[in-house]
XYZ file of C-alpha atoms in Angstrom:
734
model
C 5.787 65.419 -22.753
C 3.095 63.990 -20.458
C 2.992 60.551 -22.210
C 6.784 60.330 -21.831
C 6.546 61.085 -18.093
C 3.763 58.522 -17.691
C 5.832 55.903 -19.454
C 8.857 56.740 -17.320
C 6.815 56.424 -14.112
C 5.342 53.099 -15.247
C 8.734 51.689 -16.188
C 10.272 52.747 -12.876
C 7.345 51.214 -10.963
C 7.623 47.992 -12.946
C 11.353 47.864 -12.285
C 10.827 48.277 -8.535
C 8.098 45.643 -8.554
C 10.242 43.135 -10.439
C 12.909 43.256 -7.743
C 10.718 41.057 -5.521
C 9.276 38.264 -7.646
C 9.330 34.595 -6.684
C 8.327 31.091 -7.652
C 7.362 28.390 -5.174
C 10.130 25.809 -5.205
C 9.114 22.290 -4.170
C 12.130 20.555 -5.670
C 14.526 20.664 -2.689
C 14.856 17.068 -1.405
C 14.163 16.376 2.270
C 14.955 13.116 4.048
C 13.826 11.926 7.475
C 14.248 8.645 9.334
C 11.195 7.436 7.372
C 12.869 8.103 4.010
C 12.492 10.820 1.383
C 9.443 13.050 1.722
C 7.254 13.177 -1.385
C 5.892 16.702 -0.732
C 8.165 18.347 1.876
C 7.287 21.989 1.205
C 3.461 21.909 1.252
C 3.389 23.822 4.522
C 1.839 21.313 6.923
C -1.787 20.629 7.882
C -3.706 21.189 11.103
C -7.489 21.263 10.698
C -7.984 20.016 7.157
C -11.444 19.583 5.635
C -11.450 17.003 2.820
C -13.046 17.269 -0.618
C -12.419 15.742 -4.011
C -13.024 17.285 -7.435
C -11.516 17.383 -10.908
C -9.272 20.447 -10.862
C -7.601 20.169 -14.262
C -10.388 18.624 -16.355
C -8.600 15.308 -16.908
C -11.535 13.184 -15.630
C -9.630 12.218 -12.484
C -10.662 13.309 -9.012
C -8.087 15.531 -7.356
C -7.916 16.612 -3.716
C -8.972 19.977 -2.276
C -8.446 20.733 1.407
C -9.546 23.716 3.448
C -7.527 24.150 6.629
C -9.637 26.046 9.110
C -6.730 27.153 11.313
C -4.913 28.665 8.357
C -8.065 29.791 6.497
C -6.327 28.343 3.460
C -7.178 26.080 0.520
C -4.672 23.388 -0.507
C -4.872 21.721 -3.925
C -3.344 18.375 -4.933
C -3.496 16.890 -8.419
C -3.997 13.175 -8.934
C -0.983 12.174 -11.037
C -1.071 8.438 -11.773
C -2.825 7.811 -8.459
C -0.280 9.815 -6.506
C -0.931 13.233 -5.006
C 1.181 16.130 -6.225
C 0.890 19.428 -4.409
C -0.092 21.996 -7.038
C -0.588 25.362 -5.321
C -1.328 27.326 -8.493
C -4.956 26.116 -8.346
C -5.520 27.572 -4.879
C -5.880 31.161 -6.058
C -8.632 30.096 -8.489
C -11.072 29.550 -5.618
C -13.184 32.461 -4.347
C -11.379 34.622 -1.806
C -14.321 34.588 0.611
C -14.325 30.846 1.361
C -14.647 30.879 5.142
C -15.139 28.552 8.127
C -15.867 25.468 6.036
C -15.800 24.183 2.467
C -17.908 21.380 0.980
C -17.656 20.594 -2.720
C -20.848 19.055 -4.070
C -22.416 18.816 -7.535
C -25.545 20.943 -7.121
C -26.735 20.927 -10.751
C -25.939 17.371 -11.888
C -23.449 18.505 -14.546
C -20.597 16.360 -13.237
C -18.645 19.330 -11.836
C -18.324 19.998 -8.121
C -19.698 23.314 -6.875
C -18.894 25.238 -3.684
C -20.849 25.456 -0.439
C -19.129 27.527 2.232
C -19.760 29.525 5.377
C -20.946 33.095 5.593
C -21.942 35.353 8.470
C -25.539 35.167 7.180
C -25.595 31.427 6.548
C -24.310 29.500 3.519
C -22.794 30.892 0.374
C -22.877 28.917 -2.871
C -20.751 29.130 -6.027
C -21.525 27.356 -9.305
C -18.642 25.733 -11.130
C -18.875 27.290 -14.598
C -15.567 26.000 -15.925
C -15.630 25.344 -19.644
C -14.147 22.164 -21.089
C -10.394 22.525 -21.113
C -10.654 25.922 -19.433
C -9.311 27.361 -16.200
C -11.333 26.695 -13.056
C -14.063 29.366 -12.857
C -16.866 30.059 -10.369
C -20.074 32.114 -10.378
C -21.854 33.259 -7.239
C -25.195 31.441 -6.980
C -27.972 33.860 -6.042
C -31.279 32.946 -4.407
C -34.643 34.627 -4.971
C -37.864 35.013 -3.000
C -40.723 36.872 -4.697
C -38.237 38.878 -6.717
C -35.983 39.707 -3.747
C -32.372 38.622 -4.212
C -30.281 36.886 -1.539
C -26.531 36.299 -1.517
C -26.942 33.277 0.773
C -28.918 30.057 0.633
C -32.628 30.260 1.528
C -34.991 27.679 2.960
C -38.738 27.700 3.641
C -39.424 27.973 7.354
C -42.433 26.713 9.273
C -44.237 29.989 8.506
C -43.926 29.234 4.757
C -41.631 32.253 4.369
C -38.140 32.009 2.920
C -35.417 32.491 5.524
C -31.637 32.198 5.603
C -30.476 28.671 6.371
C -28.352 29.835 9.286
C -25.676 28.021 11.244
C -22.933 28.949 13.671
C -19.596 29.981 12.214
C -17.867 26.886 13.612
C -20.577 24.357 12.647
C -20.032 21.887 9.833
C -23.211 20.754 8.002
C -23.911 17.719 5.838
C -24.926 18.273 2.198
C -26.036 15.021 0.601
C -28.804 13.531 -1.547
C -30.567 12.036 1.469
C -33.714 10.768 -0.276
C -32.104 9.519 -3.474
C -34.111 11.784 -5.786
C -31.077 13.339 -7.458
C -30.858 16.709 -5.714
C -28.921 17.766 -2.615
C -30.509 17.984 0.830
C -29.003 19.609 3.925
C -28.653 18.602 7.570
C -27.464 21.174 10.126
C -27.359 21.488 13.871
C -30.012 23.956 15.016
C -28.646 27.490 14.950
C -30.492 28.870 17.965
C -31.462 26.763 20.954
C -30.359 23.273 21.873
C -28.310 20.653 20.083
C -30.817 19.132 17.684
C -30.552 18.365 13.970
C -32.531 20.225 11.322
C -33.399 18.500 8.046
C -33.868 20.724 4.988
C -35.299 18.862 2.003
C -34.588 20.057 -1.531
C -37.707 20.094 -3.749
C -35.754 20.948 -6.892
C -36.554 17.666 -8.641
C -40.101 17.278 -7.286
C -41.303 20.822 -8.012
C -39.024 22.000 -10.817
C -37.657 18.827 -12.448
C -34.128 20.160 -12.131
C -31.221 19.831 -9.713
C -29.976 23.390 -9.612
C -33.028 25.209 -8.248
C -31.943 24.537 -4.644
C -35.501 24.918 -3.388
C -35.214 23.961 0.284
C -37.818 23.479 2.990
C -37.159 22.880 6.678
C -38.880 19.579 7.523
C -37.946 19.286 11.203
C -35.775 20.906 13.863
C -35.305 17.670 15.815
C -34.500 14.931 13.346
C -34.469 11.594 15.156
C -36.021 13.060 18.304
C -32.730 13.418 20.147
C -30.853 16.327 21.678
C -27.165 16.618 22.479
C -27.122 18.008 26.018
C -23.420 18.189 26.795
C -20.272 16.553 25.468
C -21.243 12.954 24.726
C -24.536 13.172 26.646
C -27.869 12.898 24.826
C -31.582 12.976 25.568
C -33.688 10.612 23.429
C -37.351 10.193 22.485
C -37.867 14.000 22.361
C -37.073 14.247 26.088
C -35.626 17.396 27.618
C -32.027 17.554 28.768
C -31.695 17.203 32.514
C -29.282 20.091 33.075
C -31.145 22.209 35.579
C -31.320 25.132 33.183
C -31.725 26.187 29.577
C -29.740 24.183 27.051
C -28.016 26.305 24.444
C -26.107 25.612 21.281
C -22.745 26.330 22.882
C -19.680 25.714 20.749
C -19.423 24.386 17.237
C -20.797 21.040 16.084
C -19.607 18.902 13.173
C -22.116 16.652 11.447
C -21.775 13.808 8.961
C -24.837 11.808 7.892
C -23.683 8.380 6.771
C -25.016 4.818 6.711
C -22.596 3.391 9.272
C -24.809 0.469 10.339
C -25.219 -0.816 6.769
C -29.028 -0.940 6.858
C -29.643 1.497 4.024
C -30.572 4.416 6.291
C -28.557 7.466 7.310
C -26.990 7.447 10.768
C -25.440 10.412 12.568
C -21.782 11.157 13.286
C -21.633 14.182 15.596
C -18.913 16.031 17.508
C -18.643 19.338 19.299
C -15.890 21.878 19.812
C -15.404 21.219 23.531
C -15.230 17.442 23.218
C -12.732 14.847 21.996
C -15.506 12.323 21.371
C -16.995 11.539 17.966
C -20.442 10.096 18.630
C -22.304 7.695 16.367
C -26.086 7.694 16.733
C -27.639 4.770 14.825
C -30.944 5.389 13.052
C -33.358 2.492 13.573
C -36.050 4.151 11.464
C -35.809 5.816 8.064
C -35.219 9.301 6.626
C -38.656 10.773 7.306
C -39.335 8.724 10.422
C -35.946 8.395 12.078
C -35.642 6.597 15.395
C -32.511 7.351 17.403
C -32.301 6.208 21.006
C -28.634 5.398 21.623
C -25.126 6.660 21.008
C -21.709 5.040 20.712
C -18.096 6.142 20.593
C -16.894 6.146 16.999
C -14.804 4.480 15.837
C -15.055 1.880 18.576
C -11.295 1.239 18.344
C -8.425 3.537 17.347
C -10.573 6.614 17.888
C -9.020 10.052 17.364
C -7.799 11.834 20.491
C -8.104 15.557 19.769
C -10.721 18.243 20.355
C -13.586 18.678 17.915
C -12.999 15.644 15.658
C -14.769 16.233 12.340
C -15.382 13.308 9.946
C -15.159 13.442 6.143
C -16.222 10.796 3.633
C -14.133 10.859 0.448
C -12.089 8.454 -1.656
C -8.527 9.530 -0.918
C -6.609 6.390 -1.920
C -7.821 6.062 -5.533
C -9.613 2.706 -5.148
C -13.107 4.027 -5.890
C -14.279 3.549 -2.289
C -14.958 6.511 -0.038
C -12.787 6.490 3.064
C -13.176 8.145 6.451
C -10.834 10.947 7.452
C -11.084 12.600 10.865
C -9.337 15.867 11.674
C -9.898 18.618 14.256
C -12.325 21.301 13.105
C -10.647 23.937 15.259
C -9.830 27.505 14.254
C -7.224 27.973 16.986
C -5.223 25.674 19.220
C -6.667 25.753 22.736
C -5.176 22.509 24.056
C -1.385 22.872 24.282
C -0.919 19.102 24.465
C -2.625 18.474 21.091
C -0.113 17.125 18.604
C -1.125 18.734 15.324
C 1.622 16.871 13.455
C -0.694 13.850 13.743
C -4.092 15.392 13.102
C -5.281 13.675 9.918
C -6.560 10.228 10.911
C -7.225 7.962 7.938
C -9.587 4.978 8.047
C -9.605 2.942 4.831
C -12.932 1.707 3.496
C -12.687 -2.081 3.083
C -16.400 -2.477 2.375
C -18.426 -0.658 -0.276
C -19.685 2.896 -0.714
C -23.202 1.761 0.184
C -22.011 -0.297 3.181
C -18.663 1.092 4.296
C -16.339 -0.751 6.663
C -13.536 1.378 8.064
C -10.102 0.042 8.995
C -7.688 2.324 10.836
C -4.624 3.130 8.723
C -2.608 6.093 10.027
C -2.789 9.269 12.134
C -0.871 11.549 9.753
C -2.338 11.084 6.299
C -0.488 13.390 3.837
C 1.370 14.927 6.790
C 3.841 12.040 6.722
C 4.971 13.233 3.280
C 5.749 16.827 4.260
C 7.684 18.789 6.838
C 5.077 19.125 9.570
C 6.246 19.761 13.124
C 2.713 20.401 14.421
C 2.061 24.119 14.573
C 3.946 27.414 14.601
C 6.926 26.291 12.525
C 9.611 28.989 12.719
C 12.643 28.434 10.440
C 16.186 29.691 10.985
C 19.342 28.921 9.016
C 22.960 28.522 10.114
C 25.961 26.725 8.661
C 26.523 24.751 11.862
C 29.015 22.301 10.307
C 30.966 25.086 8.557
C 30.876 23.342 5.175
C 29.791 26.374 3.189
C 26.032 25.739 2.934
C 23.032 26.550 5.089
C 21.522 24.038 7.470
C 17.906 24.290 8.599
C 16.595 24.680 12.146
C 12.850 24.617 12.889
C 11.307 25.533 16.231
C 7.739 24.707 17.158
C 4.912 25.464 19.551
C 4.776 22.090 21.282
C 5.861 18.569 20.388
C 4.489 15.083 20.896
C 5.932 15.212 24.415
C 4.260 18.583 25.034
C 7.321 20.824 25.546
C 8.648 22.620 22.482
C 11.892 21.733 20.810
C 14.012 22.392 17.713
C 14.523 20.106 14.743
C 17.794 20.242 12.797
C 18.119 19.373 9.113
C 21.663 19.156 7.764
C 22.197 20.471 4.256
C 23.712 17.445 2.547
C 23.739 19.241 -0.777
C 25.793 22.289 -1.730
C 25.629 26.057 -1.402
C 23.733 26.238 -4.713
C 21.857 22.910 -4.736
C 20.415 22.324 -1.272
C 19.226 18.983 0.067
C 18.166 18.505 3.688
C 18.301 15.533 6.037
C 16.769 15.415 9.509
C 19.559 14.662 11.972
C 18.131 15.903 15.289
C 14.526 16.156 16.459
C 15.254 17.483 19.963
C 18.173 19.858 19.567
C 20.063 20.524 22.832
C 17.363 18.444 24.554
C 15.212 21.578 24.502
C 12.156 19.725 25.771
C 13.699 19.639 29.257
C 13.340 23.433 29.470
C 9.518 23.099 29.740
C 8.836 25.800 27.158
C 6.187 26.185 24.513
C 5.532 28.758 21.797
C 9.218 28.629 20.802
C 10.418 30.956 18.009
C 14.107 31.050 17.123
C 16.601 33.180 15.197
C 20.383 33.283 14.854
C 21.803 36.735 15.490
C 24.740 38.278 17.348
C 22.940 39.762 20.350
C 26.040 39.695 22.586
C 28.232 41.793 20.298
C 31.140 39.319 20.301
C 31.074 38.459 16.612
C 29.358 35.072 17.055
C 25.766 34.398 16.088
C 23.769 33.449 19.171
C 20.556 31.443 19.447
C 17.911 34.062 20.243
C 14.332 33.033 20.933
C 11.006 33.976 22.413
C 9.119 31.321 24.357
C 6.471 30.842 27.005
C 7.178 28.959 30.226
C 4.945 26.106 31.354
C 5.779 27.057 34.949
C 4.607 30.683 35.085
C 2.962 31.292 31.688
C 5.244 34.276 30.994
C 6.572 34.890 27.486
C 10.183 36.098 27.397
C 12.914 37.133 24.989
C 15.956 34.988 25.731
C 19.201 33.801 24.169
C 21.934 31.202 24.405
C 25.381 32.756 23.825
C 27.431 31.008 21.170
C 30.867 30.082 22.520
C 32.246 28.918 19.159
C 34.122 31.207 16.778
C 32.930 28.983 13.913
C 29.917 26.711 14.115
C 27.757 26.435 17.228
C 28.477 25.758 20.889
C 25.535 26.194 23.265
C 24.627 25.141 26.773
C 20.984 25.243 27.866
C 22.221 26.044 31.369
C 23.452 29.368 30.001
C 20.074 30.902 29.067
C 19.977 34.687 29.408
C 16.744 36.670 29.513
C 16.436 40.089 27.888
C 14.304 42.571 29.828
C 13.872 45.015 27.000
C 10.784 46.765 28.375
C 11.831 48.404 31.609
C 8.382 49.904 32.081
C 6.728 46.481 31.990
C 9.308 43.716 31.848
C 6.813 40.969 31.043
C 4.777 42.952 28.534
C 5.241 40.375 25.769
C 2.158 38.486 24.665
C 2.557 34.854 23.661
C 1.517 35.597 20.070
C 3.954 38.476 19.596
C 7.267 38.374 17.749
C 10.625 40.076 18.164
C 13.377 40.382 15.563
C 16.855 41.460 16.654
C 18.348 43.782 14.033
C 20.492 46.908 13.845
C 17.759 49.293 12.695
C 19.734 52.538 12.692
C 23.121 51.127 11.595
C 24.981 52.314 14.674
C 26.581 48.922 15.295
C 24.203 48.023 18.137
C 21.409 45.511 17.850
C 17.911 46.933 18.258
C 14.520 45.204 18.452
C 11.536 45.187 16.098
C 8.504 44.072 18.078
C 5.369 42.835 16.305
C 2.558 43.557 18.739
C -0.655 41.570 19.057
C -2.629 44.680 18.044
C -0.874 44.845 14.667
C 1.566 47.648 15.493
C 5.360 47.594 15.143
C 7.364 48.805 18.133
C 10.958 49.875 17.553
C 13.150 49.448 20.632
C 16.450 51.291 20.179
C 19.577 49.972 21.847
C 20.857 53.047 23.655
C 23.476 51.084 25.565
C 26.358 49.276 23.912
C 26.749 46.238 21.722
C 27.750 44.067 24.674
C 25.614 45.729 27.376
C 22.374 46.737 25.642
C 19.792 49.088 27.080
C 16.547 49.411 25.168
C 14.209 52.361 24.962
C 11.005 52.647 22.948
C 11.834 54.750 19.899
C 8.510 54.316 18.077
C 5.202 52.564 18.707
C 4.196 52.974 15.048
C 7.401 52.134 13.213
C 7.052 52.718 9.456
C 3.629 54.131 10.227
C 2.296 50.706 11.193
C 0.035 51.136 14.206
C -2.767 49.044 15.635
C -5.184 47.442 13.180
C -7.886 44.766 13.299
C -6.797 43.669 9.813
C -3.414 42.416 10.977
C -1.971 41.086 14.216
C 1.268 39.656 15.559
C 3.602 40.813 12.798
C 6.775 38.802 12.199
C 9.848 40.069 10.349
C 12.933 39.143 8.363
C 15.628 41.579 7.259
C 17.991 41.078 4.328
C 19.045 42.368 0.938
C 16.453 40.668 -1.254
C 17.126 42.514 -4.506
C 20.916 42.660 -4.415
C 21.145 46.454 -4.348
C 23.257 46.614 -1.177
C 20.406 47.865 1.035
C 18.398 45.779 3.471
C 14.732 45.085 2.796
C 12.054 44.131 5.307
C 9.690 41.166 4.952
C 6.548 41.288 7.102
C 4.169 38.412 7.785
C 0.958 38.402 9.804
C -2.044 36.228 10.683
C -3.451 36.397 7.137
C -0.565 34.264 5.873
C 0.524 36.909 3.378
C 4.001 38.420 3.052
C 4.718 42.071 2.357
C 8.104 43.463 1.339
C 9.342 46.983 2.032
C 12.233 47.990 -0.217
C 15.240 49.520 1.596
C 13.207 49.774 4.802
C 15.706 51.974 6.645
C 15.062 54.745 4.096
C 11.292 54.234 3.964
C 9.088 56.745 5.766
C 6.125 54.364 5.914
C 4.873 51.018 4.618
C 2.581 52.420 1.935
C 4.764 51.086 -0.875
C 4.939 47.539 0.520
C 4.670 44.868 -2.179
C 2.591 41.721 -1.666
C 1.911 40.435 -5.208
C 5.178 38.537 -5.316
C 4.403 34.903 -6.283
C 4.172 33.805 -9.912
C 1.107 31.750 -10.855
C 1.714 29.859 -14.120
C -2.013 29.258 -14.679
C -3.001 32.916 -14.621
C 0.454 34.165 -15.688
C 0.391 36.861 -13.022
C 2.159 37.674 -9.761
C -0.234 37.270 -6.845
C -0.398 37.692 -3.119
C -0.733 34.353 -1.370
C -1.734 32.830 1.949
C 1.295 30.776 3.004
C -0.487 28.982 5.820
C -2.139 31.374 8.244
C 0.189 33.128 10.672
C 3.667 33.171 9.074
C 7.271 33.659 10.157
C 9.588 34.618 7.265
C 13.332 34.081 7.043
C 15.800 35.182 4.385
C 18.524 32.787 3.257
C 20.657 32.333 0.158
C 19.887 28.693 -0.546
C 20.834 28.767 -4.219
C 24.096 30.730 -4.313
C 22.474 33.443 -6.406
C 22.579 37.224 -6.369
C 19.137 37.383 -4.771
C 18.362 35.188 -1.760
C 15.281 33.091 -1.087
C 12.510 33.551 1.450
C 11.511 30.560 3.557
C 8.245 31.004 5.443
C 7.121 28.935 8.407
C 3.470 28.930 9.383
C 0.784 28.056 11.912
C 0.134 24.712 10.207
C 3.602 23.471 11.110
C 5.318 23.470 7.730
C 7.535 25.512 5.441
C 7.256 27.147 2.024
C 10.266 28.058 -0.139
C 10.118 31.167 -2.312
C 12.936 31.188 -4.848
C 13.654 34.480 -6.584
C 12.855 34.034 -10.250
C 15.958 35.996 -11.252
C 18.446 33.202 -10.673
C 21.601 34.982 -11.790
C 24.685 33.811 -9.949
C 26.468 35.817 -7.282
C 29.017 38.303 -8.606
C 32.596 37.069 -8.793
C 33.763 38.701 -5.563
C 31.942 39.008 -2.243
C 29.911 42.146 -1.597
C 30.848 43.182 1.943
C 29.489 46.155 3.881
C 31.174 47.505 7.025
C 29.411 50.077 9.214
C 29.685 52.495 10.845
C 33.048 53.636 9.525
C 34.664 55.414 11.333
C 33.752 53.069 14.194
C 31.913 54.579 17.128
C 30.903 53.102 20.471
C 33.656 50.437 20.104
C 31.676 48.181 17.749
C 31.083 47.808 14.020
C 28.837 45.567 11.939
C 29.648 43.455 8.904
C 27.251 42.095 6.285
C 28.418 39.863 3.417
C 26.472 38.332 0.545
C 28.239 35.018 1.235
C 30.023 33.402 4.164
C 33.567 34.685 4.682
C 36.207 34.632 7.419
C 37.357 37.980 8.819
C 40.537 39.012 10.661
C 41.724 42.426 11.885
C 45.275 43.588 11.078
C 47.251 46.656 12.041
C 48.518 48.885 9.236
C 51.959 47.304 9.772
C 50.565 43.841 8.989
C 50.263 42.429 12.534
C 47.325 40.032 12.955
C 45.290 41.235 15.932
C 42.356 38.753 15.983
C 41.661 35.119 15.185
C 39.532 34.386 12.108
C 35.797 34.933 12.703
C 33.130 33.402 10.472
C 30.786 35.978 8.932
C 27.600 34.141 7.977
C 26.109 35.294 4.686
C 23.261 37.816 4.813
C 23.583 38.133 8.595
C 24.758 41.151 10.554
C 27.859 40.249 12.573
C 29.099 42.652 15.221
C 32.736 43.028 16.232
C 34.029 44.848 19.294
C 37.134 47.037 18.981
C 37.134 48.140 22.623
C 40.671 46.777 23.095
C 42.075 48.599 20.061
C 43.673 52.004 20.212
C 42.413 54.801 18.022
C 43.765 54.591 14.502
C 43.572 52.929 11.115
C 43.110 49.147 10.774
C 42.743 46.616 7.958
C 39.936 44.075 7.761
C 40.948 40.999 5.791
C 38.261 38.687 4.438
C 38.946 35.178 3.147
C 36.606 33.502 0.667
C 37.320 30.559 -1.622
C 41.076 30.879 -0.865
C 40.997 34.508 -2.010
C 41.687 37.535 0.177
C 39.854 40.889 0.229
C 40.581 43.930 2.394
C 38.768 46.971 3.735
C 40.029 49.827 5.893
C 38.320 50.981 9.071
C 39.035 53.896 11.379
C 38.672 53.563 15.143
C 38.194 56.799 17.057
């Protein structure tokens, strides 16, 4: 009997798991004023670090990016000298890649290996992929007199092996500096002032092999210079004239490259508090460097953002390594920074030995994807009432600083979407002087129309508020920015809403009144119950640990989407957080806690498994039926300014007739809610057949509230119209 019970439990678990399984769909066309986007659904880029390597063993160099803001790897295959976003390779990299990623061939086998950051220094992984096999890595261990180290070691001035340490936001250079065939390392000094350390690799000299990684610190002040402050240097081993102790404050990015074309390595250096990329020409050689001047680099068309980090890779398939500059930031501190143009590409028109860089564009790769900068929050509404969903995207800030909303019309159909950008400053939102804008369409006024609800932060007072624009149209949208209403949901502390927090308006307890789910910065979920009415809400804190989710250092700033994902008639809850992962709680209103949340939801065709995935750092999910199927899609916006589409891999069509839920019934508190699996029109009739209301559009998978305050107690008929067919339900009004 026990084996039968075990099998039954396993089958039930598998069935529940299979309700929430998705594939990443990149096939939906997107058009802008620049034409069709080649890779619209990558998810955007902010602080990309550039590397090339052969991902699929076809002898062609592909592209691997690590975005520091999202803590995410992006993989692009080289297909006939065109990049194709291929996210299935991303999960093949070690999960503990952190702070930075440099791919270098450490053992001369023709395969790129991993160097990455670690709290104790540098961590190294050997590429042990077999010919024709799946990308595989092995942690490279280091030894000192039999003692084992997880991180890279170097010989210090005391002849003892020590960790080669660097700050978490530093970027080193790993290059064969002396031309002997093994990799050497340059870093900015970990403790003390801003000088460069040179660590020579004696693998070839002492061991006749590349992979020994036998390092020795040669100097802590290569070139005899010190960076004192942003763009200010002391030369000839002089002290900085600062009136006090100089410290290594803030991160520093370093690229050693022969810029002056004299056969010797020069220095490209930037720091986290500075927009300047400095070039320090070396007038000596490797072991006797002479540096006594600095220049802005490039001298023309220089990047204009904080902490510009340079990378030297061939990204245009011509065999010449190009220069790419992007911000090496882990969070956005300058509101005015336009992260939609943060990948500056300078084409190499010289040679690899003597590069000459010509400015090309400010948005390399970004110009082929939806990328609105940062904090892309998607919302869907059929604004032109043509039966398919149109796309709205709000942002943090725009290229004119204040946030706005982009609108993409669905020029396809309800089952085959295709989007075209038709408005990049919806309602002239930039005039409202807001940033940190996050939108949703929901009926917060209780009049049956979906309103534009949003949180945002004001440039004038720095306060983050929950606000809305009431929709004056029975079908479609009609807004006026002069009609903004603020929602003071927290009467104990009206302005207790942090800029990073999120609020979703949803009827949690199915009483016909819209409540609030509040994702706090500490990782907790607050549930604010509407104890007023549908039209005059009054919120009270019902729970500060909704679904058992309280404060946690492992998650912050939760964002939510509510909808029936598995087609069982009950609403599910999607939760995103700063890790970029999505978790799904089945039938959340019946769940006592979040212990059964599912995160392994995305199919990986390489490993043939469902995996959890980072969708781009902090994420904002939305649920929308883009494909006209029984199970809707999830579209996730992220901190890197783009979108990802998750299509349910059970693509069965919607049932023949609409599935419509009306609650509560009997109606109490003069309001009821309606949810339909597709868009329908609704009218209210008396039992004698008299039409009492005009047709109201019920958007699919959205809760629409309807007031019956003007109706007498009794029995009424709800008539729904879809595809020229009529459906009816009875309701009772007390």
